[in-house]
Amino acid sequence: MLLSLSHGKIQEDALKQIHTWFNAPEISTQHQSWIIPEGVALSISKNVGKPFVRKNLDIWQIKSKNNPLAYVVMDNAMGKVQPITYLAAFNLQGQITHIKVLKYRESYGGQIQQSRWLKTFIGRNSKSGWKVGQDIDGISGATISVVAITHALQRLALCTPHFKGAFHETP
Amino acid sequence: MHFKSSNPNPLPLKALAQIFAMSVAIAVHANEDGPKTQLGGYGELHLNYVRPDTGHSESPVLDFHRFVLFFGHSFNDQWSLKAELELEHNVVEISGSQNDSVFELKKSGYLPLEQAILSYKHNDYLSVGAGVVLVPAGMLNTDHEPPLFLTVERPLYHNRIIPTTWFGNGIIVSGNALEGALRYQGVLTEGLNSSKISAKEGLRSARQKGLYASTASVLAGMRLDYDVLLGLTLGASYHQDQLMDNISGTRPYNRISLVELHTRYAAHGLRFTGEWAYVGYDALQNTSGLLKSGGGWYSELGYNVGHPLNWNAQVIPFFHLSQINPSSQVHGGGSAEQANEVFLWKVGLSVLPIHQVALKADYGITSKGDPSKDDYEFNLGVGYQF
């Protein structure tokens, strides 16, 4: 499918980005298209106030010498017309360590791709403050995208304990 | 009797079931990354009370000023459509005769297709679009949802200097660089009907709005925006309307140019917007009364008192200051150059309980030089966007 994240160039771009974040020789990655359990999706959506955009998450478990090190998630946030695809890395404590917008499809705007803005999410976890304008700086003229990315990352942060478990079951 | 089937090979039920199952699967798959058609919109209800310079005040007016439906469709990663249909002032009535008074005509609403752009995105640096496009001049012409400005009504600057909402048929090129910190747009659209330029309202009535738009003149423009810091944007645009032919002989201007600067700072609870513009007119003849230039500026400063208190809602008292003269230099000169000069200030409160909802109140004075001729106004508004 044209907008699918499950294959094609976007997967290559994601992997390339993952290898710049985790580039030691002993690093290995394992990919899973993880279906968000319905109950989990429902309770997290309720908590955040906005539902997940996709029914599954593309997750890479990052291992160093066979020990889990991090989880990297590729997901979409919904822009005004087009989805925004981003990649976020979480450490084992569930904190965001890296974030990058992989594909911004809209013809206008694009301010949210700035790393100086995305940096504000680093170190956040499920218990952090996620209020736009208060905990997260807004960007003038990009409110819809700012709120969409913030909600999306908060949902992922709340999701970390669940997808970590999924990798333990499938060694 | 034996009926002979008209179709010797009827589609077996099993095949139908398979096709149905496949189409369901396709639909689900297509939906995997979210809906492909997005619905949105914004609207604003106003209560306006004006005590004009004549001293004769009328009852406050209730006006559902704008009801806008937005829809966007994403065909694939490259192709998308963005459209906005707007209804202003509740009702559009086409009735009566040519003898209707101006007053009655003014009471009718307005139903424009404000934008409908089919876009192709080649990469981050280059997108091309065609259709009804928004002229990328000023802070509010392209983005004007109620939570984006603090006053109840849009600034007067965006009425008489930049004729917001300024749209027309044409093409647009856009892109961004430096991770989106630098953004640019260029347009080529239908021109202005310069025979309708007025000393009081500048370019406003000269917009053709895509209605069988004449290409007797064309408008070309470009705009740059740069995020200097996180929260601080500086921008500028230049637009030029060039007469191509004057077959009808009605166009008084050869060229009209608009140069405009804008800035916004929004961080740490502070909200500042400033805009300045100069409009230059190149008349075909030195007929007295034709314009040479106009311009104006406004600045708006607000502070969200909910920010230090960590409130969910934004509560923003603000101050708005503006000076406008659409006809500051006129052929023949004289008092005509001050006749449309306006200085105004407003104070108000804008409350955003959530990001998409704005409740506003403001009070202001518009002065035209002579203090005895000041207009006083009071406005209330509720607006939303989604």
mmCIF file of N, CA and C in Angstrom, chain A residues 13-91:
data_model
loop_
_atom_site.group_PDB
_atom_site.id
_atom_site.type_symbol
_atom_site.label_atom_id
_atom_site.label_comp_id
_atom_site.label_asym_id
_atom_site.label_seq_id
_atom_site.Cartn_x
_atom_site.Cartn_y
_atom_site.Cartn_z
ATOM 1 N N ASP A 13 15.066 3.567 5.439
ATOM 2 C CA ASP A 13 15.417 4.830 6.085
ATOM 3 C C ASP A 13 15.450 4.675 7.600
ATOM 4 N N ALA A 14 14.481 3.922 8.126
ATOM 5 C CA ALA A 14 14.395 3.712 9.571
ATOM 6 C C ALA A 14 15.640 2.969 10.057
ATOM 7 N N LEU A 15 15.990 1.908 9.341
ATOM 8 C CA LEU A 15 17.158 1.110 9.744
ATOM 9 C C LEU A 15 18.449 1.930 9.689
ATOM 10 N N LYS A 16 18.547 2.743 8.625
ATOM 11 C CA LYS A 16 19.740 3.586 8.471
ATOM 12 C C LYS A 16 19.867 4.518 9.685
ATOM 13 N N GLN A 17 18.731 5.122 10.063
ATOM 14 C CA GLN A 17 18.709 6.039 11.206
ATOM 15 C C GLN A 17 19.060 5.292 12.491
ATOM 16 N N ILE A 18 18.511 4.082 12.649
ATOM 17 C CA ILE A 18 18.785 3.279 13.856
ATOM 18 C C ILE A 18 20.283 3.009 13.968
ATOM 19 N N HIS A 19 20.916 2.722 12.823
ATOM 20 C CA HIS A 19 22.355 2.425 12.866
ATOM 21 C C HIS A 19 23.212 3.653 13.128
ATOM 22 N N THR A 20 22.692 4.854 12.860
ATOM 23 C CA THR A 20 23.471 6.032 13.260
ATOM 24 C C THR A 20 23.313 6.285 14.762
ATOM 25 N N TRP A 21 22.171 5.892 15.310
ATOM 26 C CA TRP A 21 21.974 6.051 16.765
ATOM 27 C C TRP A 21 22.737 4.987 17.556
ATOM 28 N N PHE A 22 22.675 3.750 17.054
ATOM 29 C CA PHE A 22 23.324 2.629 17.751
ATOM 30 C C PHE A 22 24.320 2.011 16.776
ATOM 31 N N ASN A 23 25.589 2.417 16.901
ATOM 32 C CA ASN A 23 26.509 2.043 15.829
ATOM 33 C C ASN A 23 27.711 1.204 16.276
ATOM 34 N N ALA A 24 27.654 0.652 17.495
ATOM 35 C CA ALA A 24 28.767 -0.202 17.937
ATOM 36 C C ALA A 24 28.713 -1.539 17.184
ATOM 37 N N PRO A 25 29.860 -2.215 16.986
ATOM 38 C CA PRO A 25 29.859 -3.454 16.196
ATOM 39 C C PRO A 25 29.057 -4.584 16.849
ATOM 40 N N GLU A 26 28.917 -4.552 18.179
ATOM 41 C CA GLU A 26 28.214 -5.671 18.834
ATOM 42 C C GLU A 26 26.686 -5.506 18.838
ATOM 43 N N ILE A 27 26.195 -4.457 18.153
ATOM 44 C CA ILE A 27 24.751 -4.181 18.129
ATOM 45 C C ILE A 27 24.036 -5.088 17.136
ATOM 46 N N SER A 28 22.908 -5.641 17.577
ATOM 47 C CA SER A 28 22.046 -6.370 16.639
ATOM 48 C C SER A 28 20.613 -5.854 16.787
ATOM 49 N N THR A 29 19.832 -5.960 15.733
ATOM 50 C CA THR A 29 18.445 -5.469 15.798
ATOM 51 C C THR A 29 17.480 -6.574 15.393
ATOM 52 N N GLN A 30 16.306 -6.533 15.996
ATOM 53 C CA GLN A 30 15.260 -7.482 15.620
ATOM 54 C C GLN A 30 13.968 -6.695 15.438
ATOM 55 N N HIS A 31 13.332 -6.866 14.272
ATOM 56 C CA HIS A 31 12.135 -6.084 13.935
ATOM 57 C C HIS A 31 10.853 -6.871 14.178
ATOM 58 N N GLN A 32 9.825 -6.167 14.597
ATOM 59 C CA GLN A 32 8.522 -6.789 14.781
ATOM 60 C C GLN A 32 7.438 -5.768 14.447
ATOM 61 N N SER A 33 6.437 -6.205 13.674
ATOM 62 C CA SER A 33 5.267 -5.351 13.493
ATOM 63 C C SER A 33 4.279 -5.776 14.567
ATOM 64 N N TRP A 34 4.245 -5.011 15.615
ATOM 65 C CA TRP A 34 3.521 -5.414 16.840
ATOM 66 C C TRP A 34 2.090 -4.866 16.829
ATOM 67 N N ILE A 35 1.136 -5.782 16.918
ATOM 68 C CA ILE A 35 -0.266 -5.341 16.951
ATOM 69 C C ILE A 35 -0.599 -4.893 18.375
ATOM 70 N N ILE A 36 -1.063 -3.657 18.502
ATOM 71 C CA ILE A 36 -1.365 -3.119 19.838
ATOM 72 C C ILE A 36 -2.614 -3.837 20.356
ATOM 73 N N PRO A 37 -2.496 -4.546 21.499
ATOM 74 C CA PRO A 37 -3.696 -5.232 22.023
ATOM 75 C C PRO A 37 -4.828 -4.221 22.256
ATOM 76 N N GLU A 38 -6.039 -4.649 21.928
ATOM 77 C CA GLU A 38 -7.175 -3.723 21.939
ATOM 78 C C GLU A 38 -7.358 -3.016 23.282
ATOM 79 N N GLY A 39 -7.225 -3.794 24.361
ATOM 80 C CA GLY A 39 -7.413 -3.224 25.701
ATOM 81 C C GLY A 39 -6.367 -2.157 26.002
ATOM 82 N N VAL A 40 -5.120 -2.448 25.599
ATOM 83 C CA VAL A 40 -4.016 -1.502 25.828
ATOM 84 C C VAL A 40 -4.274 -0.214 25.047
ATOM 85 N N ALA A 41 -4.632 -0.391 23.754
ATOM 86 C CA ALA A 41 -4.887 0.777 22.891
ATOM 87 C C ALA A 41 -5.990 1.638 23.490
ATOM 88 N N LEU A 42 -7.025 0.968 23.999
ATOM 89 C CA LEU A 42 -8.184 1.696 24.519
ATOM 90 C C LEU A 42 -7.822 2.510 25.762
ATOM 91 N N SER A 43 -7.112 1.854 26.707
ATOM 92 C CA SER A 43 -6.823 2.557 27.969
ATOM 93 C C SER A 43 -5.819 3.701 27.733
ATOM 94 N N ILE A 44 -4.852 3.481 26.822
ATOM 95 C CA ILE A 44 -3.872 4.543 26.547
ATOM 96 C C ILE A 44 -4.544 5.708 25.823
ATOM 97 N N SER A 45 -5.400 5.397 24.859
ATOM 98 C CA SER A 45 -6.121 6.446 24.127
ATOM 99 C C SER A 45 -6.933 7.298 25.081
ATOM 100 N N LYS A 46 -7.561 6.613 26.049
ATOM 101 C CA LYS A 46 -8.384 7.316 27.032
ATOM 102 C C LYS A 46 -7.519 8.259 27.871
ATOM 103 N N ASN A 47 -6.384 7.738 28.278
ATOM 104 C CA ASN A 47 -5.438 8.479 29.109
ATOM 105 C C ASN A 47 -4.919 9.738 28.394
ATOM 106 N N VAL A 48 -4.570 9.572 27.109
ATOM 107 C CA VAL A 48 -3.966 10.672 26.347
ATOM 108 C C VAL A 48 -5.033 11.603 25.764
ATOM 109 N N GLY A 49 -6.175 11.014 25.464
ATOM 110 C CA GLY A 49 -7.259 11.832 24.903
ATOM 111 C C GLY A 49 -7.359 11.738 23.395
ATOM 112 N N LYS A 50 -6.427 11.053 22.766
ATOM 113 C CA LYS A 50 -6.465 10.862 21.307
ATOM 114 C C LYS A 50 -6.039 9.433 20.990
ATOM 115 N N PRO A 51 -6.745 8.767 20.058
ATOM 116 C CA PRO A 51 -6.434 7.363 19.772
ATOM 117 C C PRO A 51 -5.167 7.188 18.936
ATOM 118 N N PHE A 52 -4.659 5.955 18.920
ATOM 119 C CA PHE A 52 -3.529 5.615 18.050
ATOM 120 C C PHE A 52 -3.936 5.819 16.596
ATOM 121 N N VAL A 53 -2.988 6.211 15.752
ATOM 122 C CA VAL A 53 -3.262 6.403 14.328
ATOM 123 C C VAL A 53 -3.263 5.053 13.612
ATOM 124 N N ARG A 54 -2.347 4.160 14.018
ATOM 125 C CA ARG A 54 -2.253 2.844 13.385
ATOM 126 C C ARG A 54 -2.613 1.747 14.377
ATOM 127 N N LYS A 55 -2.946 0.574 13.839
ATOM 128 C CA LYS A 55 -3.326 -0.552 14.695
ATOM 129 C C LYS A 55 -2.101 -1.332 15.167
ATOM 130 N N ASN A 56 -0.979 -1.120 14.470
ATOM 131 C CA ASN A 56 0.244 -1.810 14.874
ATOM 132 C C ASN A 56 1.402 -0.813 14.937
ATOM 133 N N LEU A 57 2.469 -1.224 15.622
ATOM 134 C CA LEU A 57 3.663 -0.385 15.709
ATOM 135 C C LEU A 57 4.842 -1.165 15.128
ATOM 136 N N ASP A 58 5.692 -0.488 14.391
ATOM 137 C CA ASP A 58 6.922 -1.115 13.901
ATOM 138 C C ASP A 58 7.989 -0.909 14.962
ATOM 139 N N ILE A 59 8.445 -2.019 15.537
ATOM 140 C CA ILE A 59 9.381 -1.914 16.670
ATOM 141 C C ILE A 59 10.659 -2.709 16.389
ATOM 142 N N TRP A 60 11.784 -2.094 16.700
ATOM 143 C CA TRP A 60 13.059 -2.800 16.628
ATOM 144 C C TRP A 60 13.594 -2.937 18.056
ATOM 145 N N GLN A 61 13.927 -4.165 18.421
ATOM 146 C CA GLN A 61 14.621 -4.345 19.692
ATOM 147 C C GLN A 61 16.116 -4.239 19.393
ATOM 148 N N ILE A 62 16.793 -3.376 20.135
ATOM 149 C CA ILE A 62 18.225 -3.189 19.930
ATOM 150 C C ILE A 62 18.950 -3.980 21.015
ATOM 151 N N LYS A 63 19.852 -4.854 20.591
ATOM 152 C CA LYS A 63 20.593 -5.656 21.572
ATOM 153 C C LYS A 63 22.082 -5.387 21.441
ATOM 154 N N SER A 64 22.740 -5.407 22.580
ATOM 155 C CA SER A 64 24.188 -5.298 22.598
ATOM 156 C C SER A 64 24.698 -6.600 23.196
ATOM 157 N N LYS A 65 25.445 -7.376 22.409
ATOM 158 C CA LYS A 65 25.947 -8.695 22.843
ATOM 159 C C LYS A 65 24.818 -9.518 23.463
ATOM 160 N N ASN A 66 23.659 -9.529 22.751
ATOM 161 C CA ASN A 66 22.494 -10.307 23.182
ATOM 162 C C ASN A 66 21.750 -9.772 24.411
ATOM 163 N N ASN A 67 22.161 -8.630 24.949
ATOM 164 C CA ASN A 67 21.399 -8.026 26.045
ATOM 165 C C ASN A 67 20.579 -6.863 25.500
ATOM 166 N N PRO A 68 19.263 -6.850 25.818
ATOM 167 C CA PRO A 68 18.437 -5.740 25.339
ATOM 168 C C PRO A 68 19.007 -4.400 25.811
ATOM 169 N N LEU A 69 19.013 -3.426 24.896
ATOM 170 C CA LEU A 69 19.595 -2.117 25.173
ATOM 171 C C LEU A 69 18.556 -1.005 25.004
ATOM 172 N N ALA A 70 17.738 -1.167 23.970
ATOM 173 C CA ALA A 70 16.754 -0.115 23.673
ATOM 174 C C ALA A 70 15.666 -0.654 22.748
ATOM 175 N N TYR A 71 14.609 0.134 22.619
ATOM 176 C CA TYR A 71 13.539 -0.176 21.667
ATOM 177 C C TYR A 71 13.310 1.047 20.795
ATOM 178 N N VAL A 72 13.268 0.816 19.491
ATOM 179 C CA VAL A 72 13.023 1.929 18.575
ATOM 180 C C VAL A 72 11.678 1.691 17.900
ATOM 181 N N VAL A 73 10.827 2.714 17.899
ATOM 182 C CA VAL A 73 9.481 2.573 17.348
ATOM 183 C C VAL A 73 9.290 3.524 16.176
ATOM 184 N N MET A 74 8.726 2.996 15.086
ATOM 185 C CA MET A 74 8.321 3.860 13.971
ATOM 186 C C MET A 74 6.796 3.914 13.967
ATOM 187 N N ASP A 75 6.276 5.133 13.909
ATOM 188 C CA ASP A 75 4.817 5.291 13.948
ATOM 189 C C ASP A 75 4.428 6.548 13.184
ATOM 190 N N ASN A 76 3.138 6.723 13.002
ATOM 191 C CA ASN A 76 2.616 7.928 12.358
ATOM 192 C C ASN A 76 1.889 8.804 13.361
ATOM 193 N N ALA A 77 2.009 10.121 13.166
ATOM 194 C CA ALA A 77 1.132 11.077 13.836
ATOM 195 C C ALA A 77 0.356 11.721 12.696
ATOM 196 N N MET A 78 -0.855 12.187 12.959
ATOM 197 C CA MET A 78 -1.648 12.710 11.851
ATOM 198 C C MET A 78 -1.464 14.216 11.730
ATOM 199 N N GLY A 79 -0.931 14.679 10.593
ATOM 200 C CA GLY A 79 -0.838 16.111 10.309
ATOM 201 C C GLY A 79 -2.177 16.609 9.804
ATOM 202 N N LYS A 80 -2.183 17.804 9.201
ATOM 203 C CA LYS A 80 -3.465 18.358 8.761
ATOM 204 C C LYS A 80 -4.092 17.495 7.660
ATOM 205 N N VAL A 81 -3.285 17.057 6.703
ATOM 206 C CA VAL A 81 -3.805 16.209 5.626
ATOM 207 C C VAL A 81 -3.077 14.877 5.570
ATOM 208 N N GLN A 82 -1.769 14.910 5.712
ATOM 209 C CA GLN A 82 -0.944 13.720 5.520
ATOM 210 C C GLN A 82 -0.391 13.223 6.859
ATOM 211 N N PRO A 83 -0.143 11.911 6.947
ATOM 212 C CA PRO A 83 0.510 11.399 8.160
ATOM 213 C C PRO A 83 1.989 11.819 8.226
ATOM 214 N N ILE A 84 2.484 11.994 9.443
ATOM 215 C CA ILE A 84 3.892 12.329 9.673
ATOM 216 C C ILE A 84 4.539 11.083 10.269
ATOM 217 N N THR A 85 5.561 10.534 9.604
ATOM 218 C CA THR A 85 6.208 9.325 10.115
ATOM 219 C C THR A 85 7.448 9.709 10.910
ATOM 220 N N TYR A 86 7.548 9.185 12.122
ATOM 221 C CA TYR A 86 8.687 9.512 12.968
ATOM 222 C C TYR A 86 9.240 8.244 13.603
ATOM 223 N N LEU A 87 10.455 8.376 14.110
ATOM 224 C CA LEU A 87 11.158 7.259 14.733
ATOM 225 C C LEU A 87 11.571 7.726 16.124
ATOM 226 N N ALA A 88 11.287 6.919 17.157
ATOM 227 C CA ALA A 88 11.670 7.301 18.518
ATOM 228 C C ALA A 88 12.330 6.120 19.214
ATOM 229 N N ALA A 89 13.427 6.386 19.923
ATOM 230 C CA ALA A 89 14.118 5.336 20.667
ATOM 231 C C ALA A 89 13.840 5.494 22.160
ATOM 232 N N PHE A 90 13.591 4.372 22.815
ATOM 233 C CA PHE A 90 13.352 4.344 24.271
ATOM 234 C C PHE A 90 14.403 3.466 24.927
ATOM 235 N N ASN A 91 14.935 3.897 26.067
ATOM 236 C CA ASN A 91 15.850 3.016 26.801
ATOM 237 C C ASN A 91 15.039 2.038 27.652
#
